PDB file of C-alpha atoms in Angstrom:
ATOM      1  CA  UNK A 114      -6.315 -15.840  -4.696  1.00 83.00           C
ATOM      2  CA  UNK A 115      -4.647 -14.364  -1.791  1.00 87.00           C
ATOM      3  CA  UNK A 116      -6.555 -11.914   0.571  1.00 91.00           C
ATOM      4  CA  UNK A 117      -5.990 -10.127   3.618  1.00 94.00           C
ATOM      5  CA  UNK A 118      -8.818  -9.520   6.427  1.00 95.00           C
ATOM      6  CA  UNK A 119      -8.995  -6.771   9.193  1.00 94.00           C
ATOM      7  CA  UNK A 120     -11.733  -4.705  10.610  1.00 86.00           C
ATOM      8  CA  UNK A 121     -11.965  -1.263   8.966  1.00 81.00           C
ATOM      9  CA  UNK A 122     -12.459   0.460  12.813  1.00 84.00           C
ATOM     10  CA  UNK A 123     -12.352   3.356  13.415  1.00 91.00           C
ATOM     11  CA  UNK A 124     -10.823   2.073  16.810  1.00 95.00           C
ATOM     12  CA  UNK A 125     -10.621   4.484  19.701  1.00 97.00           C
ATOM     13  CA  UNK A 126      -8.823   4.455  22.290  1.00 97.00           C
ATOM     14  CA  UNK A 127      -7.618   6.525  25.176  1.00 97.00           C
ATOM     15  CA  UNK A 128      -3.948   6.975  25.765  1.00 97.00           C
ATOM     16  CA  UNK A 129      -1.967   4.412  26.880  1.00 97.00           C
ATOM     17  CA  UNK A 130      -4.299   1.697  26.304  1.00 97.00           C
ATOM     18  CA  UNK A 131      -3.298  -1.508  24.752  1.00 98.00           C
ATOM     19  CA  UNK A 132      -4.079  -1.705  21.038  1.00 97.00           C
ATOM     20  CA  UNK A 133      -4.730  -4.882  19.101  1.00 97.00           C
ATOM     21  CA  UNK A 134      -5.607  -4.796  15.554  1.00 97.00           C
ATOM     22  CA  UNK A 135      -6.668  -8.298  14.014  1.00 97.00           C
ATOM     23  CA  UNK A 136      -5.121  -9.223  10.653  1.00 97.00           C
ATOM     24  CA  UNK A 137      -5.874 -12.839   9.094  1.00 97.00           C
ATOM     25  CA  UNK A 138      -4.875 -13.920   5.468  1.00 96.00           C
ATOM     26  CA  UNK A 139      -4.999 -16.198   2.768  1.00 94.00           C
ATOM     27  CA  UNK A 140      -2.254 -17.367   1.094  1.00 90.00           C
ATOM     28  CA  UNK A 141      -1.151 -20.447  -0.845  1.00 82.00           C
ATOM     29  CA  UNK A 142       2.674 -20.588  -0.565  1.00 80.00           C
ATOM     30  CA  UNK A 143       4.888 -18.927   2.158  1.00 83.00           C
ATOM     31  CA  UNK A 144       3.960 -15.257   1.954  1.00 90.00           C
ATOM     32  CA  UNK A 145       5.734 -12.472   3.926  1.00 91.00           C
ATOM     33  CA  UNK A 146       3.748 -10.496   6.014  1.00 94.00           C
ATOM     34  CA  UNK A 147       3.444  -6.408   6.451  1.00 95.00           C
ATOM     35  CA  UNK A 148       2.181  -3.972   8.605  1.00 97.00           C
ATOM     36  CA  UNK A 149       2.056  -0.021   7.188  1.00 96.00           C
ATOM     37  CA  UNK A 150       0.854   2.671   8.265  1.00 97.00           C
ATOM     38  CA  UNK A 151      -0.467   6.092   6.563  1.00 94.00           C
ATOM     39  CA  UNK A 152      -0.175   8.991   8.655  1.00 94.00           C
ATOM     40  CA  UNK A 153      -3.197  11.991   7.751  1.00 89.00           C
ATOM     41  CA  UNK A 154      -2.224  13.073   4.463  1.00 86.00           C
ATOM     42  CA  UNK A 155       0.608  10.924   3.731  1.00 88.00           C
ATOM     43  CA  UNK A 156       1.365   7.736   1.971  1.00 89.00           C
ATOM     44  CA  UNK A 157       2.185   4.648   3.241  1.00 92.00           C
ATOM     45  CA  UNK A 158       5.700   3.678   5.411  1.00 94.00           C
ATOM     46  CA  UNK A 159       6.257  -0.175   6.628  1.00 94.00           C
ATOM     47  CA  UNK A 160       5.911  -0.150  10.338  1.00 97.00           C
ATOM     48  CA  UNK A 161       7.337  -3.613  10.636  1.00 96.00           C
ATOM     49  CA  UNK A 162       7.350  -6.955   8.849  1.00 95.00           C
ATOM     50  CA  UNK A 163       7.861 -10.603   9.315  1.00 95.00           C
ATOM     51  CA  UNK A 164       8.890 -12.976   6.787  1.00 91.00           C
ATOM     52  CA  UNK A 165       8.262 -16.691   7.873  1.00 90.00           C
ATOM     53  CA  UNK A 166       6.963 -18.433  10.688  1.00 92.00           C
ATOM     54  CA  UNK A 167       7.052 -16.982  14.367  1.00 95.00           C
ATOM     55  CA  UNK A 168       9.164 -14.888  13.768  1.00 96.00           C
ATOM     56  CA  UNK A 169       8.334 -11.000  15.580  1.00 97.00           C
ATOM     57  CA  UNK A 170       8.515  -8.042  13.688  1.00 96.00           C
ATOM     58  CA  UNK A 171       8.561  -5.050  15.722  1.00 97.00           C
ATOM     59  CA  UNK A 172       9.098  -1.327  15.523  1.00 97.00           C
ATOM     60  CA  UNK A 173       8.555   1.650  17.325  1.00 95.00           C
ATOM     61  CA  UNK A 174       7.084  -0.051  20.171  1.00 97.00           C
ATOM     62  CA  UNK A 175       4.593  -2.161  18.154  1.00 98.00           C
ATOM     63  CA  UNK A 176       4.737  -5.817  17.386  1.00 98.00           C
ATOM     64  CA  UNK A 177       3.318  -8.851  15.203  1.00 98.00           C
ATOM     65  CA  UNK A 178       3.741 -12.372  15.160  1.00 98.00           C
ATOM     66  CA  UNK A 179       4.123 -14.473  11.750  1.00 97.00           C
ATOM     67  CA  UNK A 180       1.414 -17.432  13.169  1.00 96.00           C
ATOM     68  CA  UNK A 181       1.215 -19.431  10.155  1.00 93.00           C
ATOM     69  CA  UNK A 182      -1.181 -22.011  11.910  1.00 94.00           C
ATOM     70  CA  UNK A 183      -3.473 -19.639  12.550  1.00 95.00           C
ATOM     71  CA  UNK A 184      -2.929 -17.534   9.639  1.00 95.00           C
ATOM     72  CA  UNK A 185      -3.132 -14.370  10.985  1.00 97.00           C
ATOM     73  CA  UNK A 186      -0.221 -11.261  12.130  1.00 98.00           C
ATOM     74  CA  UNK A 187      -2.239  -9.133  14.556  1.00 98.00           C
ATOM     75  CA  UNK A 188      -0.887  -5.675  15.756  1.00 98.00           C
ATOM     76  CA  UNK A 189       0.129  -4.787  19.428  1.00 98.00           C
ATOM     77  CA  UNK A 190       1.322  -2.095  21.213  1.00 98.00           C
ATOM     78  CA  UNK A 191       1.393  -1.884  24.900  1.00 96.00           C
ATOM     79  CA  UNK A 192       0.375   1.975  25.245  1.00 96.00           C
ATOM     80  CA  UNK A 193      -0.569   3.855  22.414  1.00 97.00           C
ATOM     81  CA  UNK A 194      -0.203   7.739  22.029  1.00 97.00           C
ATOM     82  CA  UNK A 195      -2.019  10.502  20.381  1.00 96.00           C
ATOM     83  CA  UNK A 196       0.953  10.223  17.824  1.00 96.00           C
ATOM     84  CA  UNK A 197      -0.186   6.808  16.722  1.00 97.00           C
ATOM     85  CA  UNK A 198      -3.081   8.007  15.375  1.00 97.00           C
ATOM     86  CA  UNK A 199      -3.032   6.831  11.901  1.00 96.00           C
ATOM     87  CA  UNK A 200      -4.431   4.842   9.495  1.00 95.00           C
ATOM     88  CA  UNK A 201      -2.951   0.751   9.718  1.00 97.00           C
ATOM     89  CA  UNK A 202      -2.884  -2.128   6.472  1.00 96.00           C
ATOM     90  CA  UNK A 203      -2.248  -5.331   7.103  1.00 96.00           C
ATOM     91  CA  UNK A 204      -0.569  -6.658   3.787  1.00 94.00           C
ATOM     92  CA  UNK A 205       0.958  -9.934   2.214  1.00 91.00           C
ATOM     93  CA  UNK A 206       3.565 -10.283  -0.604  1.00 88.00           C
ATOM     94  CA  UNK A 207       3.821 -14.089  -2.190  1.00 81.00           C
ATOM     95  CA  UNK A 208       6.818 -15.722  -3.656  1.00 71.00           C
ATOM     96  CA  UNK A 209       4.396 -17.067  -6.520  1.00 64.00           C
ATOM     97  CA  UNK A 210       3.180 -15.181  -9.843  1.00 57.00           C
ATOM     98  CA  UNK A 211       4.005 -11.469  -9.941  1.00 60.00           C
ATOM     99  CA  UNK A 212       4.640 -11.096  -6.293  1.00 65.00           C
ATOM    100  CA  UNK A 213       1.731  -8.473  -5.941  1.00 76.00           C
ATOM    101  CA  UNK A 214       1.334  -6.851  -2.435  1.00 85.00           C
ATOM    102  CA  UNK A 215      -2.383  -7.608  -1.076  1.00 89.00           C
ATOM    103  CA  UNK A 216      -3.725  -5.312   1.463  1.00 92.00           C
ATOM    104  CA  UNK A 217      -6.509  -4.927   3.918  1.00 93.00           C
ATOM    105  CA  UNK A 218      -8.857  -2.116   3.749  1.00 93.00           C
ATOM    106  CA  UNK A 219      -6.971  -0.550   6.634  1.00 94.00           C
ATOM    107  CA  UNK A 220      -7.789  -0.135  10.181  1.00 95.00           C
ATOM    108  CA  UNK A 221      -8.206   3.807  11.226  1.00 94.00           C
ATOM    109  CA  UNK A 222      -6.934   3.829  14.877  1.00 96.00           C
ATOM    110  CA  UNK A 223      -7.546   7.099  16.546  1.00 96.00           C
ATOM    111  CA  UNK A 224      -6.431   8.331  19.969  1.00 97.00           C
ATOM    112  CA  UNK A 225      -7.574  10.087  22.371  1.00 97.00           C
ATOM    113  CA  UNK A 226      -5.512  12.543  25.182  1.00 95.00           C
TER     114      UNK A 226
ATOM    115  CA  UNK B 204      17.215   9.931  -0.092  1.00 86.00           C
ATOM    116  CA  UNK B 205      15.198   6.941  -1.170  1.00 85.00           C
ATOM    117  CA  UNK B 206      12.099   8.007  -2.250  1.00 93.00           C
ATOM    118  CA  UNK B 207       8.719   7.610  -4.775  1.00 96.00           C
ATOM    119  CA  UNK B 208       7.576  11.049  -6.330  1.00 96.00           C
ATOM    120  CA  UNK B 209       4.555  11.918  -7.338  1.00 97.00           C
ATOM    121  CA  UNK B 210       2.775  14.781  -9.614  1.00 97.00           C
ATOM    122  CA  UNK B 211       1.082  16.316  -8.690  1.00 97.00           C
ATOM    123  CA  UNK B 212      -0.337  15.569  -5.235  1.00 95.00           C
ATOM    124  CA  UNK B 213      -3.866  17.209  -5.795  1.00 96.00           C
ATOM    125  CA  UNK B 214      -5.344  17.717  -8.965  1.00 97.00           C
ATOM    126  CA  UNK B 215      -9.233  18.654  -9.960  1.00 97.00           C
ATOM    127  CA  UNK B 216     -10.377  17.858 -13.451  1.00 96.00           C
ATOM    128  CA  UNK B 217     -13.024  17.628 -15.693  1.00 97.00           C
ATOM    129  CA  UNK B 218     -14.824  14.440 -16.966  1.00 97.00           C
ATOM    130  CA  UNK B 219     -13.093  13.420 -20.494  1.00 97.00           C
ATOM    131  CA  UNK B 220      -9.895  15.104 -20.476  1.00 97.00           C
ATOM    132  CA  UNK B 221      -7.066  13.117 -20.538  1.00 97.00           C
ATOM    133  CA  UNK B 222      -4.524  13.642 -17.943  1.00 97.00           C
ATOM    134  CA  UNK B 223      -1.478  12.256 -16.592  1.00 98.00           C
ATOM    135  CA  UNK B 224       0.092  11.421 -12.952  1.00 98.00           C
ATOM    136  CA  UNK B 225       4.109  11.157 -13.009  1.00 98.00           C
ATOM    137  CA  UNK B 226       5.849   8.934 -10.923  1.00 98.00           C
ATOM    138  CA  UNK B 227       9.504   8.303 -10.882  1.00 98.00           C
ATOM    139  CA  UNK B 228      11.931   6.557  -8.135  1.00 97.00           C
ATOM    140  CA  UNK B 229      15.474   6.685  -7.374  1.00 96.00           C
ATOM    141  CA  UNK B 230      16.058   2.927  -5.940  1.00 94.00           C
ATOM    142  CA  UNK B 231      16.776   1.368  -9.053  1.00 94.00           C
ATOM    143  CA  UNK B 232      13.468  -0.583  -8.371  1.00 92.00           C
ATOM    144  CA  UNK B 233      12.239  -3.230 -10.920  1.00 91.00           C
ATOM    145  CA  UNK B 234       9.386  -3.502  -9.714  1.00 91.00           C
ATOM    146  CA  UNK B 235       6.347  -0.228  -9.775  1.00 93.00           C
ATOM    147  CA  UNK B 236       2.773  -0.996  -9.056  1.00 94.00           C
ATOM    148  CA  UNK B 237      -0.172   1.826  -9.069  1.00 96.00           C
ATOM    149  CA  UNK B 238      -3.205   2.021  -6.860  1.00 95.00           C
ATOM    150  CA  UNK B 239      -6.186   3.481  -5.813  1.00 96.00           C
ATOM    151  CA  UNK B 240      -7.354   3.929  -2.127  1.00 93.00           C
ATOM    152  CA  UNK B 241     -11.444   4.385  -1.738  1.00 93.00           C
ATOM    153  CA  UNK B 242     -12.977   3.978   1.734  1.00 88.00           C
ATOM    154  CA  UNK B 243     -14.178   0.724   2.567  1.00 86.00           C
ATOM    155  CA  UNK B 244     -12.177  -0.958  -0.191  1.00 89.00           C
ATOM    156  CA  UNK B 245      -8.044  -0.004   1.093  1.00 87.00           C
ATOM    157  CA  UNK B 246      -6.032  -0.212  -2.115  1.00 91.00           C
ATOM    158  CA  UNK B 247      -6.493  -1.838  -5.315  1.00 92.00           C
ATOM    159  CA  UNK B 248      -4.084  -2.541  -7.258  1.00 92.00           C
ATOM    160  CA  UNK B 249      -4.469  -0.831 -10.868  1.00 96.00           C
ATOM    161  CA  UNK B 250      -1.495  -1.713 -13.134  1.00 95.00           C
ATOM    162  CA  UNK B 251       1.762  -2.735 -12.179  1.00 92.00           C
ATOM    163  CA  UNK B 252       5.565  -3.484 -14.298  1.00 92.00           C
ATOM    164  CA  UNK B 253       8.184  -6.011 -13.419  1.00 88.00           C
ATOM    165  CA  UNK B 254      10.679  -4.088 -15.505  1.00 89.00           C
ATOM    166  CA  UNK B 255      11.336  -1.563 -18.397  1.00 92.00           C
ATOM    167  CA  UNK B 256       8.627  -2.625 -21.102  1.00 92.00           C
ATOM    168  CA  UNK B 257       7.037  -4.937 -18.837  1.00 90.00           C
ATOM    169  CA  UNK B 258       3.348  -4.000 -17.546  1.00 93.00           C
ATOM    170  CA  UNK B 259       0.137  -5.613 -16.617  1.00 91.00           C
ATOM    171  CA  UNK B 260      -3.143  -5.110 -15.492  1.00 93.00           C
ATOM    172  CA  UNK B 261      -3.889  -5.701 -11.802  1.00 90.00           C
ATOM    173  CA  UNK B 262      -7.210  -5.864 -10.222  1.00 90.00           C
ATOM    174  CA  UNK B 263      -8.954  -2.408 -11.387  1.00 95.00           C
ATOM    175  CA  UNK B 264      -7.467  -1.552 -15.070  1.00 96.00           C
ATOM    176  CA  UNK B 265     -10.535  -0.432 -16.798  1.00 97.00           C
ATOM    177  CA  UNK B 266      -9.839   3.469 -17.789  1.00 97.00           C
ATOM    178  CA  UNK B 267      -6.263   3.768 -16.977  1.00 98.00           C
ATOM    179  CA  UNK B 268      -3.420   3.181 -19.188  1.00 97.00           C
ATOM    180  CA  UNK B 269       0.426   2.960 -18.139  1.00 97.00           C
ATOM    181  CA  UNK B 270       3.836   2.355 -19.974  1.00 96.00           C
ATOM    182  CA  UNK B 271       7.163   2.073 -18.607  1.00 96.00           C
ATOM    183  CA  UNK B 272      10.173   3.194 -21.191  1.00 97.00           C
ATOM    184  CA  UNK B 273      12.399   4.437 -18.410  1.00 96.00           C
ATOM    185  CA  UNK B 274      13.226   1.979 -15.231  1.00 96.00           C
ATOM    186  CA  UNK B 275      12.690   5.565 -12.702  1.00 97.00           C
ATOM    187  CA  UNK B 276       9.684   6.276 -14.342  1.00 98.00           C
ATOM    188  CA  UNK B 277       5.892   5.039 -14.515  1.00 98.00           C
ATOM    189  CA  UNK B 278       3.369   6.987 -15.253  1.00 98.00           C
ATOM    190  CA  UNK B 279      -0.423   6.501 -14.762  1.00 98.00           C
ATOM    191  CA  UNK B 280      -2.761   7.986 -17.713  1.00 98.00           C
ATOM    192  CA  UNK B 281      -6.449   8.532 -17.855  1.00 97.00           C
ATOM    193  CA  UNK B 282      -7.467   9.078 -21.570  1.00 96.00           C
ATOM    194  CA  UNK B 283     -11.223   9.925 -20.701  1.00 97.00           C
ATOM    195  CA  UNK B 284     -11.357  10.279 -16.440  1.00 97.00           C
ATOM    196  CA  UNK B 285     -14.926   9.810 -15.346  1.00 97.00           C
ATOM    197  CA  UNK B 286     -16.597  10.953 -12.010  1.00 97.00           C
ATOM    198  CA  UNK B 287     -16.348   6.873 -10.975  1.00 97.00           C
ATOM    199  CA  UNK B 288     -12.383   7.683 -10.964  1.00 98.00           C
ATOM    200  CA  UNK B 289     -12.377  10.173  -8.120  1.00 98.00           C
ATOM    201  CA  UNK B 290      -9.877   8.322  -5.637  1.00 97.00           C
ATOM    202  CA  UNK B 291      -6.418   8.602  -3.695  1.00 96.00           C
ATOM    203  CA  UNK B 292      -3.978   7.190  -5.560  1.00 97.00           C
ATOM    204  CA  UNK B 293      -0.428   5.846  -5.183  1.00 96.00           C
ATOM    205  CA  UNK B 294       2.426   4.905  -6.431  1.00 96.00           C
ATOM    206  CA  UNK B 295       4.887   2.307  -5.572  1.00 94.00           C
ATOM    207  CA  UNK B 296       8.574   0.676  -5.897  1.00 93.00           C
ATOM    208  CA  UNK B 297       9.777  -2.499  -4.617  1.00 89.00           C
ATOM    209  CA  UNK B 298      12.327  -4.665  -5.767  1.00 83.00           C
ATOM    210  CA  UNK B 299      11.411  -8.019  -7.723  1.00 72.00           C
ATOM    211  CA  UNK B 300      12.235 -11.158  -6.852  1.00 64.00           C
ATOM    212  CA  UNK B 301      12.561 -10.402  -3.361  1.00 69.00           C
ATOM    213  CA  UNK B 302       9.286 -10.796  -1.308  1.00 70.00           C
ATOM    214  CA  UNK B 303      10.538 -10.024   1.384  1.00 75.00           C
ATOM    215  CA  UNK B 304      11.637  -6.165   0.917  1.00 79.00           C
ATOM    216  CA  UNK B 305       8.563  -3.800   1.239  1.00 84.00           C
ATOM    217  CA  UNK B 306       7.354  -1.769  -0.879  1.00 88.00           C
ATOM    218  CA  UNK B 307       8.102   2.392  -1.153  1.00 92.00           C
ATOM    219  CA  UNK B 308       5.008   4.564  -1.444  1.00 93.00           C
ATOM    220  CA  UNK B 309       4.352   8.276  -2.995  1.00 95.00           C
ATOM    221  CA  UNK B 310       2.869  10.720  -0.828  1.00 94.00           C
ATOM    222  CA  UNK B 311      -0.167  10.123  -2.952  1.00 95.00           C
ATOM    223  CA  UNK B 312      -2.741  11.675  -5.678  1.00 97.00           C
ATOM    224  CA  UNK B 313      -5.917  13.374  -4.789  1.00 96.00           C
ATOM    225  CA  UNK B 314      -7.872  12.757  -7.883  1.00 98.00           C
ATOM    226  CA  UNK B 315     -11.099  14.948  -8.313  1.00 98.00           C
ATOM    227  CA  UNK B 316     -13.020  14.640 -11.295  1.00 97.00           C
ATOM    228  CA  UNK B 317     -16.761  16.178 -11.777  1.00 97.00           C
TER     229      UNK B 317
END
């Protein structure tokens, strides 16, 4: 079945450091590809999404590439602030069965004045 | 305002008492899905429903029930919780057919049961 890998963190970082956060999947079919993110006692909000190959989605200063030959939609953002501390899931919907929404176990990115 | 709501957002229980967590939308969404959120695991899918009368177990069913008789509305029961069913949980909208829209989220559940 489909699946969704990232590392679980927590990531630290100082601000305005560059963030990457890894996301690879797998998917039969031609999936479109999510990035949310769940502030401290909220639920989640898409942060930006990308629905076929190369294309960028980007929002709020960060960004992800759709790179279906390496199967994977990692997160960037050039400088991160103390605001962007949050909890991040990579996710996948498919076109095929019920169209469920698989997730990652979420990547906790804290940072740091 | 587009938006998932949930009921209520914290709630402390005992083990074997049934209980109930509301969730209703105003997108006209199809499609509603339930999860749970434990650390180390992200979410799980529990149940989900393409459409009024429509449901089906997802990944993690066992002790929950659902039903869907209104399109707004899809509630999440537990007939007997157990300890094992502490979690965060959420509800969610999207529309079906289109994989490409996201999904809405609820602020989330606090489930505590002891």
């Amino acid at each position: 079945g489909d699946s969704v890998t990232q590392m679980e963190g927590p990531v630290t970082l100082s601000e305005e450091a560059f963030l990457t956060i890894n996301c690879t999947y797998t998917a039969t079919g031609y999936p479109s590809l999510f990035w949310y993110v769940q502030y401290p006692g909220e639920g989640l909000q898409l942060l930006l999404k990308a629905t076929k190959a190369d294309d960028k989605g980007s929002n709020k200063g960060f960004e992800a590439t759709y790179r279906k030959e390496t199967t994977s939609f990692h997160l960037e953002k050039g400088s991160v602030q103390v605001s962007d501390s949050a909890v991040y899931f990579c996710a996948l919907r498919n076109s095929g069965g019920y169209q469920k929404v698989t997730f990652g176990i979420g990547t906790k990115l804290q940072v740091i004045p | 305002e587009a938006q998932v709501t949930q009921n209520p957002r914290y709630l402390i229980t005992v083990t074997g008492k049934k209980l109930t967590v509301t969730c209703s939308q105003n997108m006209n969404h199809e499609y509603m899905s339930w999860y749970r959120q434990d650390p180390g695991l992200g979410l799980r899918q529990i149940y989900y429903s393409m459409n009024v009368e429509v449901t089906d177990k997802g990944d993690v069913p066992e002790g929950y029930k659902v039903s869907r008789k209104e399109k707004r509305n899809f509630p999440l029961i537990l007939e007997s919780p157990s300890p094992n069913q502490t979690s965060l949980y959420f509800c969610a909208s999207s529309l079906t057919g289109v994989v490409n829209t996201e999904a809405f989220f609820g602020q989330g559940t606090r489930l505590t049961v002891v």
